[in-house]
Coordinates of C-alpha atoms in Angstrom, one line a residue:
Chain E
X12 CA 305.1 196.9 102.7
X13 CA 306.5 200.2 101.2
X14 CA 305.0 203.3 102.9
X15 CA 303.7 206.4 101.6
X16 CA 303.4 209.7 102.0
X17 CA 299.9 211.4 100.8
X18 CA 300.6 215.4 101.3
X19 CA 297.9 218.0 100.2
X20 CA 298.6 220.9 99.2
X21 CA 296.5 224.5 99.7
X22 CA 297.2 228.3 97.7
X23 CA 299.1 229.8 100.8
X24 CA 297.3 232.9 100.0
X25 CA 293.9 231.5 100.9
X26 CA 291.7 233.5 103.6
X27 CA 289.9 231.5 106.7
X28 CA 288.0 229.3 104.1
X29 CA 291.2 227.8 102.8
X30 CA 290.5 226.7 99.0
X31 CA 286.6 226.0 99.3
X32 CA 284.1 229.4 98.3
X33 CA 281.7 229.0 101.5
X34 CA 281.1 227.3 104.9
X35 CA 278.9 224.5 103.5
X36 CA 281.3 223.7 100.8
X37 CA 284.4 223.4 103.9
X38 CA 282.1 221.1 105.7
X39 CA 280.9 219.0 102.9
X40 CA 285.0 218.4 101.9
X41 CA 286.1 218.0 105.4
X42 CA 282.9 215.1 106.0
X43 CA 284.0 213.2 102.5
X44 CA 287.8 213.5 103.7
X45 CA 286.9 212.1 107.1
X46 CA 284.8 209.2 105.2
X47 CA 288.1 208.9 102.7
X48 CA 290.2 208.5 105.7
X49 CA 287.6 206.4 108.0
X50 CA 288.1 203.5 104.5
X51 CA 291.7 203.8 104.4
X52 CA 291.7 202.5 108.0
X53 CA 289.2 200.2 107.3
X54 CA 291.1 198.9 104.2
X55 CA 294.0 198.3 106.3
X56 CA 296.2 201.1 104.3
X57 CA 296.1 203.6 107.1
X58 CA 299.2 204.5 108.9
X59 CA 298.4 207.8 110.4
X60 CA 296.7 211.1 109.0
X61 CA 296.3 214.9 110.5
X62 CA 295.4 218.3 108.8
X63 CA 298.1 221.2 109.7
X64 CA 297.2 224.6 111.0
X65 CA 297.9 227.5 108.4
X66 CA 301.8 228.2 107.4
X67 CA 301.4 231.4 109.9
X68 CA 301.7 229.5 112.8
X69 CA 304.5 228.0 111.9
X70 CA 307.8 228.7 113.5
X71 CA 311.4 227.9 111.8
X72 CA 314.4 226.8 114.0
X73 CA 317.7 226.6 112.4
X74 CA 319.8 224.6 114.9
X75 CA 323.3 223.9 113.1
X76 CA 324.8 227.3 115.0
X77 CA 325.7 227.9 118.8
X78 CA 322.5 228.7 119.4
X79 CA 319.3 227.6 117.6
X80 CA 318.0 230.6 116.0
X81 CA 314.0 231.0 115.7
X82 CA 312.4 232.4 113.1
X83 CA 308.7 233.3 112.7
X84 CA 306.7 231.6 110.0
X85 CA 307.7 228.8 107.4
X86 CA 310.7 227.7 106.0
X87 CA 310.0 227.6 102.7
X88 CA 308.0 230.8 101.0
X89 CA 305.8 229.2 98.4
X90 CA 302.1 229.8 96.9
X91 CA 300.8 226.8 98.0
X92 CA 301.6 225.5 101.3
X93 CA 301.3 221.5 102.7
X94 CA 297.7 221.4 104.0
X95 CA 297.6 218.1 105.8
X96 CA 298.6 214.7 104.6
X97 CA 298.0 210.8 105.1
X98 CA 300.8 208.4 105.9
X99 CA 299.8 204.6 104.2
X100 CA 301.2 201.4 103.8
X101 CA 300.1 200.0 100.0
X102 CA 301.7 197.5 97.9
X103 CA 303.1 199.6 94.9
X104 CA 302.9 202.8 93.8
X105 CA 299.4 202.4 91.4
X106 CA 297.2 201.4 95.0
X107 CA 299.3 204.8 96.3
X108 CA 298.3 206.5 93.2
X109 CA 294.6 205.1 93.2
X110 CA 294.3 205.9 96.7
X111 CA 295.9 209.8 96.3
X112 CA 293.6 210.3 93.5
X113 CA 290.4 209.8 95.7
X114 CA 292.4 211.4 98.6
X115 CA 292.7 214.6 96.4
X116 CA 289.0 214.4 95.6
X117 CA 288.1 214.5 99.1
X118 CA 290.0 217.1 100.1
X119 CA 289.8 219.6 96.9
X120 CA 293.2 219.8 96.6
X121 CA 296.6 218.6 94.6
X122 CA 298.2 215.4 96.5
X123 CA 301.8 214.5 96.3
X124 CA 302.4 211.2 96.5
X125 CA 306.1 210.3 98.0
X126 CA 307.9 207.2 99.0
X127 CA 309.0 206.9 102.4
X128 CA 312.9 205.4 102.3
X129 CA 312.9 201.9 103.0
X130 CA 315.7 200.0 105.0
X131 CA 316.7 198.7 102.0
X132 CA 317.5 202.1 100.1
X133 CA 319.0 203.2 103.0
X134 CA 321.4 200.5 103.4
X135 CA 321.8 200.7 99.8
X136 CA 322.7 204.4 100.4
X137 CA 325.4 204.0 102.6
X138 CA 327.1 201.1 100.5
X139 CA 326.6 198.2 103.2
Chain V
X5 CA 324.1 205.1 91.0
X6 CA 323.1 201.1 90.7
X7 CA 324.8 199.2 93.2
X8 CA 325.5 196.7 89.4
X9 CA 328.2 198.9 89.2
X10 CA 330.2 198.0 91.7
X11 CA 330.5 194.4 91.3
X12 CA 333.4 193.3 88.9
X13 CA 334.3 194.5 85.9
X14 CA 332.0 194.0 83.2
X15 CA 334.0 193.4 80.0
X16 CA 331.8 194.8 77.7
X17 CA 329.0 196.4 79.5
X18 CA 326.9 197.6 77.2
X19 CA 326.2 195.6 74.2
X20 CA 323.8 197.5 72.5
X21 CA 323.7 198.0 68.4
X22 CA 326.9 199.5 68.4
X23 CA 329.0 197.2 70.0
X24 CA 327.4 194.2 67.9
X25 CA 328.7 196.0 65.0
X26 CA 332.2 196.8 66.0
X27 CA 331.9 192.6 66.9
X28 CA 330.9 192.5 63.3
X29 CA 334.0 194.3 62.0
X30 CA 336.4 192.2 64.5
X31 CA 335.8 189.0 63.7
X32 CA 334.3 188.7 60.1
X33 CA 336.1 185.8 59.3
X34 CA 332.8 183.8 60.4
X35 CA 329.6 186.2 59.6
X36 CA 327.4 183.0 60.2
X37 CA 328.4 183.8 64.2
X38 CA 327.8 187.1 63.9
X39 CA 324.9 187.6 61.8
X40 CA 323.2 184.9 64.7
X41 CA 324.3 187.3 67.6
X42 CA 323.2 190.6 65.6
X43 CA 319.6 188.3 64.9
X44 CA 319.7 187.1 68.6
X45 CA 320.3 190.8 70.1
X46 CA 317.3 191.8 68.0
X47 CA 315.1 189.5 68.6
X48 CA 315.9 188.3 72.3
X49 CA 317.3 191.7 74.1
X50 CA 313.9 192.5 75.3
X51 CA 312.7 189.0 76.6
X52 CA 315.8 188.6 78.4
X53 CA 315.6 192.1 79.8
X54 CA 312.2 191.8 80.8
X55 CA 312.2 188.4 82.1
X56 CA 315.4 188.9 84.5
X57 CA 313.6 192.2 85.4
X58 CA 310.5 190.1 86.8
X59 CA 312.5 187.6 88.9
X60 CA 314.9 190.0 90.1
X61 CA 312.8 193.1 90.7
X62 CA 315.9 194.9 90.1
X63 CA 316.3 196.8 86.2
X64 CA 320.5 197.3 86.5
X65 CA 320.8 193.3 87.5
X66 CA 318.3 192.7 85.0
X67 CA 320.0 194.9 81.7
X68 CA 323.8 194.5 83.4
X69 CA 323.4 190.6 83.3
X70 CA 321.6 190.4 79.6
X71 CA 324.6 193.0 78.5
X72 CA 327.0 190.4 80.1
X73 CA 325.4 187.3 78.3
X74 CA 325.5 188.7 74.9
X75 CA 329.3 189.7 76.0
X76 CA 329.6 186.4 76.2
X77 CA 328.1 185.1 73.1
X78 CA 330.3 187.7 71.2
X79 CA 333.4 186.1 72.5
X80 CA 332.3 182.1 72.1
X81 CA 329.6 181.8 69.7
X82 CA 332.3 182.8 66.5
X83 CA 335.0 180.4 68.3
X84 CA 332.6 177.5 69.1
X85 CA 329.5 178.1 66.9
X86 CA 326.4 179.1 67.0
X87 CA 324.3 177.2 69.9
X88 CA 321.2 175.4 68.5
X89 CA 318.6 177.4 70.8
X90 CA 320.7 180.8 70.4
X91 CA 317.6 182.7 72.5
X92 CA 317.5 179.5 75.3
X93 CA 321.7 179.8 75.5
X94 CA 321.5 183.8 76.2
X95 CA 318.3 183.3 79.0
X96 CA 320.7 180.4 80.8
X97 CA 323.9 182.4 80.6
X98 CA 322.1 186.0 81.8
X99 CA 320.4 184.3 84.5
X100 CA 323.8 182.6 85.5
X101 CA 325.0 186.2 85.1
X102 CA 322.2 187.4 87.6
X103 CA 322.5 185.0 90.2
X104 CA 326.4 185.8 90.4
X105 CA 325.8 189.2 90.2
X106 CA 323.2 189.3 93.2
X107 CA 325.5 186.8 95.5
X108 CA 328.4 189.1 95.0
X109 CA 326.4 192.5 95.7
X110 CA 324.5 191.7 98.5
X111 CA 324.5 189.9 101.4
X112 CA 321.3 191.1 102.3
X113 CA 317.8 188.9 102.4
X114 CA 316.0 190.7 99.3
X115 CA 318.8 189.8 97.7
X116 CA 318.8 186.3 98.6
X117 CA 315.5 185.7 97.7
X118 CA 315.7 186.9 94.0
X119 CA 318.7 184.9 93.4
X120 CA 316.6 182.1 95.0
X121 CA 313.4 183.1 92.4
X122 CA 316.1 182.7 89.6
X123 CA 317.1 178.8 90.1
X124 CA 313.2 178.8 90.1
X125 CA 312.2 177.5 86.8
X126 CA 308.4 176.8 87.0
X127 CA 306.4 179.1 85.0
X128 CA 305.3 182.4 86.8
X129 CA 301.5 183.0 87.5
X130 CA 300.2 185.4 85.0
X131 CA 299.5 189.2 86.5
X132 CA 297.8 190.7 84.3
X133 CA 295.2 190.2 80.9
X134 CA 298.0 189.1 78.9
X135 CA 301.1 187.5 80.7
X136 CA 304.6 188.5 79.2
X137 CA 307.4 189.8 80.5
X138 CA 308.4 192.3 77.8
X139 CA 304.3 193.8 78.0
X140 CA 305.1 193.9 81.4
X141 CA 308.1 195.5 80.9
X142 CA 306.5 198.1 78.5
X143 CA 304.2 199.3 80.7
X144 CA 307.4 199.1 83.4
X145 CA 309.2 201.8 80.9
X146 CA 305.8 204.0 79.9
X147 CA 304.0 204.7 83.7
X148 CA 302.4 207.7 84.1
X149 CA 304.8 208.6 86.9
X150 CA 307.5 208.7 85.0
X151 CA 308.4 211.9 82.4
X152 CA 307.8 211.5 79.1
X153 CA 310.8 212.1 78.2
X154 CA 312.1 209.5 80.9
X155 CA 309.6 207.0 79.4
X156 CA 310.9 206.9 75.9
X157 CA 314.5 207.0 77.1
X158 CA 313.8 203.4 79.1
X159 CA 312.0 202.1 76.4
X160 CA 314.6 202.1 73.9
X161 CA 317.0 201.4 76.2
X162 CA 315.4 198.5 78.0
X163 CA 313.1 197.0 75.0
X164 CA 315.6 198.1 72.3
X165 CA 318.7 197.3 73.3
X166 CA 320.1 201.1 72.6
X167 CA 323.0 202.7 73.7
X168 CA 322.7 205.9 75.9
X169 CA 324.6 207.4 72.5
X170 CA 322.1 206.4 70.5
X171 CA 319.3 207.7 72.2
X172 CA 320.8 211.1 73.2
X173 CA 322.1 211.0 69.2
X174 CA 318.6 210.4 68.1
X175 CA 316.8 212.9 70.5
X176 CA 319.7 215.2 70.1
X177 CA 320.3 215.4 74.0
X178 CA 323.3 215.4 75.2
X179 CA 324.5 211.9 76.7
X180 CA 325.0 212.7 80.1
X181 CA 321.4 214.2 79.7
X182 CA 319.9 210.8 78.7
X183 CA 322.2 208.8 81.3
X184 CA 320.5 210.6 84.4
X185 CA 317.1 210.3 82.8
X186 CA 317.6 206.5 82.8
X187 CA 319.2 206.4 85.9
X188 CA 316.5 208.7 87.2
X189 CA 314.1 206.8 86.0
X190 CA 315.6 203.6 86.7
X191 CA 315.6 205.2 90.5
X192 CA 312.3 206.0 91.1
X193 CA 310.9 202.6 89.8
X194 CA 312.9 201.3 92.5
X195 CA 312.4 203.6 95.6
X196 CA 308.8 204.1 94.5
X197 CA 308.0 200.7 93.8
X198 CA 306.5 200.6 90.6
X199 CA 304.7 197.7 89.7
X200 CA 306.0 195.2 87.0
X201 CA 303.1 194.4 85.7
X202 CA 300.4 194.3 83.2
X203 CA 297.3 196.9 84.1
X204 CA 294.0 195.5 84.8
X205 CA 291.3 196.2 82.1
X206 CA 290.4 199.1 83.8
X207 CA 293.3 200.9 83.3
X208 CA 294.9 199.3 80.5
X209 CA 293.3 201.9 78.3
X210 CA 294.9 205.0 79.5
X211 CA 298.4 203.1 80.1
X212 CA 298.2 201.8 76.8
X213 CA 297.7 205.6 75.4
X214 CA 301.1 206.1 77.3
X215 CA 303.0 203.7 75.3
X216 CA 301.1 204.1 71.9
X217 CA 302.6 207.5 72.2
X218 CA 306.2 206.7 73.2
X219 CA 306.1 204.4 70.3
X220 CA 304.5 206.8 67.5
X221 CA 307.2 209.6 69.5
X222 CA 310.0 207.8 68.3
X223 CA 308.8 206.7 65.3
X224 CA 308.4 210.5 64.2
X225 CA 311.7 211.2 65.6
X226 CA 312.9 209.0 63.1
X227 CA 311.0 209.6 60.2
X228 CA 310.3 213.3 59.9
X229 CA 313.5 214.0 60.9
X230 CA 315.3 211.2 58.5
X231 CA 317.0 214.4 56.7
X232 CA 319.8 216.6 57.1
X233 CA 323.2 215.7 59.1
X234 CA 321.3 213.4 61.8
X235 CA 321.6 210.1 59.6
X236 CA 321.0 207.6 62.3
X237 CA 317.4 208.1 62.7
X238 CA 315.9 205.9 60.2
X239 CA 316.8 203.3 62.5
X240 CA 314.7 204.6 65.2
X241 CA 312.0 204.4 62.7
X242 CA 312.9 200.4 61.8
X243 CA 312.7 200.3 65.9
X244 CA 309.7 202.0 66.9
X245 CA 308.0 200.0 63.8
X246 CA 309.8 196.7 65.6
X247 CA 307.9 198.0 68.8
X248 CA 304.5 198.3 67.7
X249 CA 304.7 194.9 65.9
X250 CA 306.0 193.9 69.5
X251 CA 303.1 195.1 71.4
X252 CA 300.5 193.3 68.1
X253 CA 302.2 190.1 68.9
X254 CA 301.1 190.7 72.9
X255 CA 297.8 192.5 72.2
X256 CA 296.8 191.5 69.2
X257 CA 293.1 192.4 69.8
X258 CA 293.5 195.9 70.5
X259 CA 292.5 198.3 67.7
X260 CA 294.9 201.2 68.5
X261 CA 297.7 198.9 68.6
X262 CA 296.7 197.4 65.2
X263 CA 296.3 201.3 64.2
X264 CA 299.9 202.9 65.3
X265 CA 301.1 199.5 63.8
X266 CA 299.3 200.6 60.3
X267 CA 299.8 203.8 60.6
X268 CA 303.7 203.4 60.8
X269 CA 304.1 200.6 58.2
X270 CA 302.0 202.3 55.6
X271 CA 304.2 205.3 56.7
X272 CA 307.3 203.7 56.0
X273 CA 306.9 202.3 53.0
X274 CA 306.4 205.4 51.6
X275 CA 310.1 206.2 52.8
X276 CA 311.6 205.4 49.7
X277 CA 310.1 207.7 47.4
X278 CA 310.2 210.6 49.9
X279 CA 313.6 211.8 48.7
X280 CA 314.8 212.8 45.4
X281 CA 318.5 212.5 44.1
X282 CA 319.4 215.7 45.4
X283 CA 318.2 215.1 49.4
X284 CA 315.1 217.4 48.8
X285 CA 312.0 215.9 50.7
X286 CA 309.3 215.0 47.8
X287 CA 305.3 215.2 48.8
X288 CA 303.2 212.7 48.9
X289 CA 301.4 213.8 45.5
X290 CA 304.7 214.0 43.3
X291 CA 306.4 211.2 44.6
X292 CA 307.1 208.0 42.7
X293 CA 304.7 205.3 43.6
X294 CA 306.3 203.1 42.1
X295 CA 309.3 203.2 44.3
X296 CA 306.8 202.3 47.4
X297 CA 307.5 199.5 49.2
X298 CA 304.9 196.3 48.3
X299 CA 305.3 194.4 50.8
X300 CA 305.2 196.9 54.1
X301 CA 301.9 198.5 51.9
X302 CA 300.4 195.2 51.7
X303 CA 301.1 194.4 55.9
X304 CA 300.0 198.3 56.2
X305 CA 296.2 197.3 54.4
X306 CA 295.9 194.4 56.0
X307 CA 296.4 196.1 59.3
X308 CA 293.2 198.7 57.9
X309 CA 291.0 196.2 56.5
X310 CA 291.0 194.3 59.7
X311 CA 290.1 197.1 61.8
X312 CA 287.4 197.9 59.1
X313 CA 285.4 194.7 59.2
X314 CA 285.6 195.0 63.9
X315 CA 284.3 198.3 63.3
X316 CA 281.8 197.3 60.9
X317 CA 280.6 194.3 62.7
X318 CA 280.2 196.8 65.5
X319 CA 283.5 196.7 67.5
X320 CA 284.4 199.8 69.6
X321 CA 285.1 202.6 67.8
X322 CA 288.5 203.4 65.6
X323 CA 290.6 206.3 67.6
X324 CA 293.1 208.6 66.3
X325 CA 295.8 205.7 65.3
X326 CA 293.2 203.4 63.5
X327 CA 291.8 206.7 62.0
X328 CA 295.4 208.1 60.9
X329 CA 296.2 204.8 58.9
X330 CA 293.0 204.8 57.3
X331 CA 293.9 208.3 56.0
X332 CA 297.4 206.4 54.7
X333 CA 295.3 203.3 53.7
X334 CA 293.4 205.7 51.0
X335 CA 296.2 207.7 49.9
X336 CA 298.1 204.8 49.2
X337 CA 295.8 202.9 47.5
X338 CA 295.8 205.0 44.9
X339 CA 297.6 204.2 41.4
X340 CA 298.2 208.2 41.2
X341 CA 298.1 211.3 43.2
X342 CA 294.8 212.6 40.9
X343 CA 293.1 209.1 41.8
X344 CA 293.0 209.9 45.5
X345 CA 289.8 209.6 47.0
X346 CA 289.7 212.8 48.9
X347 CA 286.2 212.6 50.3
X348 CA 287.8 209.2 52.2
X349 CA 290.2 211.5 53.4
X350 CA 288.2 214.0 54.2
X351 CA 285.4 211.8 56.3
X352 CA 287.8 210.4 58.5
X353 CA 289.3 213.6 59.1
X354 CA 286.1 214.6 60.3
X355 CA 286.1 211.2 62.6
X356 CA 289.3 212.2 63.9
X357 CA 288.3 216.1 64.6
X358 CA 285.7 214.9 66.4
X359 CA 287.9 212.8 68.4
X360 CA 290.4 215.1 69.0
X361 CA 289.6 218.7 67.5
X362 CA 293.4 220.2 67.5
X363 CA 294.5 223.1 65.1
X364 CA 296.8 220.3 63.6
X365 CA 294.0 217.7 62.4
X366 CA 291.6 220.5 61.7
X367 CA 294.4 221.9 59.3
X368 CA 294.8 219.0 57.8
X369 CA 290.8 218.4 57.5
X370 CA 291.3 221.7 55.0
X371 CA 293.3 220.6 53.0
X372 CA 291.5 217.4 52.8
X373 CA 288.2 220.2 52.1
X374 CA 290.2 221.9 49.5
X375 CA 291.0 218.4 47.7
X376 CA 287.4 217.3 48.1
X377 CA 285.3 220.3 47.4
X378 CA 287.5 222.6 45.6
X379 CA 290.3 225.5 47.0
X380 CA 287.9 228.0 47.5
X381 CA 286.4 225.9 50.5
X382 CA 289.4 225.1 51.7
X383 CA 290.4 228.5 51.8
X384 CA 287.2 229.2 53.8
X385 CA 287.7 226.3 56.0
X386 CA 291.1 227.9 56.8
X387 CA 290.2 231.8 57.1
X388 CA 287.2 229.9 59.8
X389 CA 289.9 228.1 61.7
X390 CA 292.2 231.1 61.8
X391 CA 289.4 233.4 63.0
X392 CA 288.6 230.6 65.6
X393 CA 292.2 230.0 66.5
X394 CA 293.8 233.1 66.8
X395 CA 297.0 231.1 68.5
X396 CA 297.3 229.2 64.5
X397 CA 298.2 232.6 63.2
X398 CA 301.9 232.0 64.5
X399 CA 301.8 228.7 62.8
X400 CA 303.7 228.7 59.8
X401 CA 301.9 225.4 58.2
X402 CA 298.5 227.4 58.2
X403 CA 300.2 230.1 56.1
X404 CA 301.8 228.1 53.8
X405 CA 298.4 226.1 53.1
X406 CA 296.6 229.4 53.3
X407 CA 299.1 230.6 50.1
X408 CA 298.7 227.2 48.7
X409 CA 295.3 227.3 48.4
X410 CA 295.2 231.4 47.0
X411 CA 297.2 230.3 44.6
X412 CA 295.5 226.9 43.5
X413 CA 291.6 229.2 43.2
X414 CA 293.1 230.5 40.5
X415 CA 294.9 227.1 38.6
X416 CA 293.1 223.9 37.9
X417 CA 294.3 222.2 40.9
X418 CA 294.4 218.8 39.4
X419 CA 297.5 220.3 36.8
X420 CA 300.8 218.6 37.7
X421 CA 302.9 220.1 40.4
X422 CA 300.6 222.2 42.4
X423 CA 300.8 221.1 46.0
X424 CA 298.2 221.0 48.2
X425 CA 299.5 218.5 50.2
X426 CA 302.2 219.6 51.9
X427 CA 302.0 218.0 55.4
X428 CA 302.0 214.5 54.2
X429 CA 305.3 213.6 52.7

């Protein structure tokens, strides 16, 4: 079954609250987007699924040279950063979409929804 | 790019529009052969598009194998006639085509089991309201996930039977634009796994909105623009008009789809008169009536008149495409410009500024004000828009009503040759 990837993205400029104005309303998304997450397991579409710490604690390593060269904070500078993000296994793309939809409710946030490659593409890709 | 494109050579590829025609010019000393494969790629491009697509999963086999088939026909119909079931002929040969075409690629098991599913002729179980390939196809070409611009490109490609030319002509986008939008598209269909099928109920409605608009998008591509140097795009009218009657014959219940199919026809057969002799575009209230066409008028009120007596009996209610050719249903019911009946106009103009309040339809709903109640309330109704608008004031059709209508508060507007009507040639 074709896999998906269900990324949710947060303003990168977002103090300790993240996107949400107060404490209660943090809690109350995190609860629904532990119930969204609880029924994708249930449903049989859940492949794995994890919320990231900020883009600050990232760290970048760029290891094509001699040495890998380290570099603090994330690779990409943007205004909105990935947040967290559900891996799932649906049928097409309109279960992915319906499921991202009530994803992105849960968590207040835009979700990207993104095909995983398949062996098929992949073999497809390199002409065999 | 498709893997299609590695397999043999194709000898003529793409058999779209424009090489029938060149067909046409080869070998015209039997038009019966050719007229039957123009009539055959017109009327059976899609169905064999679409229905490959469905048992192969796989758009390139699917187009690349009905392109082959009609290759084909163009090289044996005019030599050994015309086959009795013309349509039946080009399904057998493309599927033949398909089946080849997968063997050769692909050693691989997906591949196996599609050209299996092709030998496979027992009727497929329906998956969705209505079961058709080329529906299916439709809403294939018009998902939300795809760009517009990437959803009109695939339909006329796919349900049309255009040539990349032709759409890039039409659209006036370069061609190797409108070739990586199709192959684009064509890509993320595949790796995304878009659905060939039919929405459910539930979502029908706002899929259907999707292709109502790629439809009524290229049917103003081709008739606003049917002026000027770009002379092709009459034709994209005659196809977006061939579309909506298309989606009537596979929804025939739907209002909207009755609607744009109104809407367009009653549009068209205005085309005509909308010229004079000279190339200038002629409004709707000095054009020759006469030079209407009867017969797409009479298809256009039927179209209206049905959607009158559902509402009336208390159907759902008409939106903007049902509402727009009931705005055409009035004006062209009239013998003569002065007979309109401009408080028609005018109440569904309120209907569709209700439904969809944009400075475009509430411009329009002043003039239909100014026709109705006189120029000075127009005028009003405009100064009120622009003062609620301020955005309009960069719009060039306000101004140009706005001057129409100064002008007209001081002549009896009913006197020959004073246009109020601009936006509705």
């Amino acid at each position: 079954m074709p896999r998906y990837l269900l990324s949710v993205f947060t303003p990168a400029d977002a103090g300790d609250l993240g996107p949400y104005p107060s404490q209660d309303a943090m809690s109350e998304s995190l609860a629904d987007t532990g119930v969204f997450t609880a029924r994708l397991e249930r449903d049989g579409y859940l492949v794995m699924a994890d919320g990231l710490e900020p883009p600050s604690t990232a760290t970048t390593v760029d290891g094509r040279g001699e040495r890998p060269a380290l570099t603090d904070g994330p690779y990409l500078e943007t205004k909105e950063h990935l947040g967290g993000f559900w891996v799932v296994e649906a049928p097409d793309l309109d279960v992915a979409l319906e499921l991202a939809a009530d994803g992105s409710k849960a968590c207040r946030g835009p979700v990207e929804v993104r095909p995983f490659r398949s062996a098929e593409s992949v073999a497809a890709l390199l002409g065999s | 790019m498709p893997r299609a494109r590695r397999g043999a050579p194709v000898p003529q590829r793409r058999v779209g529009r424009r090489p029938a025609g060149e067909l046409i010019a080869l070998a015209d000393d039997d038009p019966g052969a050719l007229g039957a494969l123009t009539r055959a790629h017109h009327d059976e491009w899609a169905r064999v598009v679409a229905s490959l697509a469905r048992r192969t999963g796989d758009l390139d086999v699917a187009e690349d194998s009905a392109a082959e088939a009609f290759a084909v026909a163009a090289e044996r119909w005019p030599r050994e006639g015309v086959p009795a079931n013309p349509g039946g002929w080009l399904m057998t040969t493309a599927t033949r085509k398909a089946v080849d075409r997968l063997r050769r690629e692909s050693r691989r098991e997906a591949k196996h089991e599609a050209a299996h599913m092709l030998r496979d002729e027992t009727p497929h179980a329906p998956t969705g309201p209505v079961a058709d390939d080329r529906l299916r196809l439709v809403f294939t070409c018009c998902h939300p996930a795809l760009s517009p611009e990437a959803r009109v490109a695939l339909t006329l490609r796919l349900l049309g039977g255009l040539t990349v030319a032709e759409i890039a002509r039409a659209f006036l986008v370069p061609e190797t634009t409108t070739a990586r939008r199709i192959t684009r598209a064509k890509a993320k269909i595949r790796a995304a796994h878009i659905p060939f099928r039919v929405p459910t109920d539930t979502d029908v409605d706002d899929r259907l909105a999707a292709v109502l608009a790629v439809v009524y998008l290229v049917f103003n591509e081709g008739y606003l623009a049917g002026q000027g140097a770009a002379l092709d795009r009459p034709d994209l009218a005659d196809e977006a008009v061939r579309l909506g009657r298309l989606l009537r014959e596979l929804l025939p219940d739907d209002g909207e789809v009755a609607g744009l199919l109104g809407l367009m026809l009653l549009t068209q057969a205005r085309r005509p008169a909308r010229t004079s002799a000279t190339g200038q575009l002629v409004t709707l209230g000095e054009q020759d009536r006469s030079r209407w066409d009867r017969t797409l008028l009479a298809e256009g009120h039927a179209l209206v008149d049905e959607r009158v007596r559902v509402v009336a009996a208390g159907g759902p209610r008409p939106g903007r495409y049902q509402l727009q050719a009931a705005v055409a249903a009035v004006h062209t019911s009239a013998a003569r410009a002065q007979d309109t009946d401009w408080r028609a106009v005018l109440a569904l103009y309120d209907a569709l500024a209700r439904l969809d309040p944009s400075p475009v339809v509430l411009l329009n709903r002043a003039v239909a004000v100014s026709e109705a109640e006189g120029a000075a309330a127009g005028l009003a109704e405009v100064e009120r828009l622009l003062a609620a608008h301020p955005v309009l004031d960069g719009y060039h059709a306000l101004h140009v009503t706005r001057a129409e209508l100064c002008c007209a508060g001081s002549v009896d507007r009913r006197t020959p040759g004073v246009r109020t009507t601009g936006r509705c040639p």
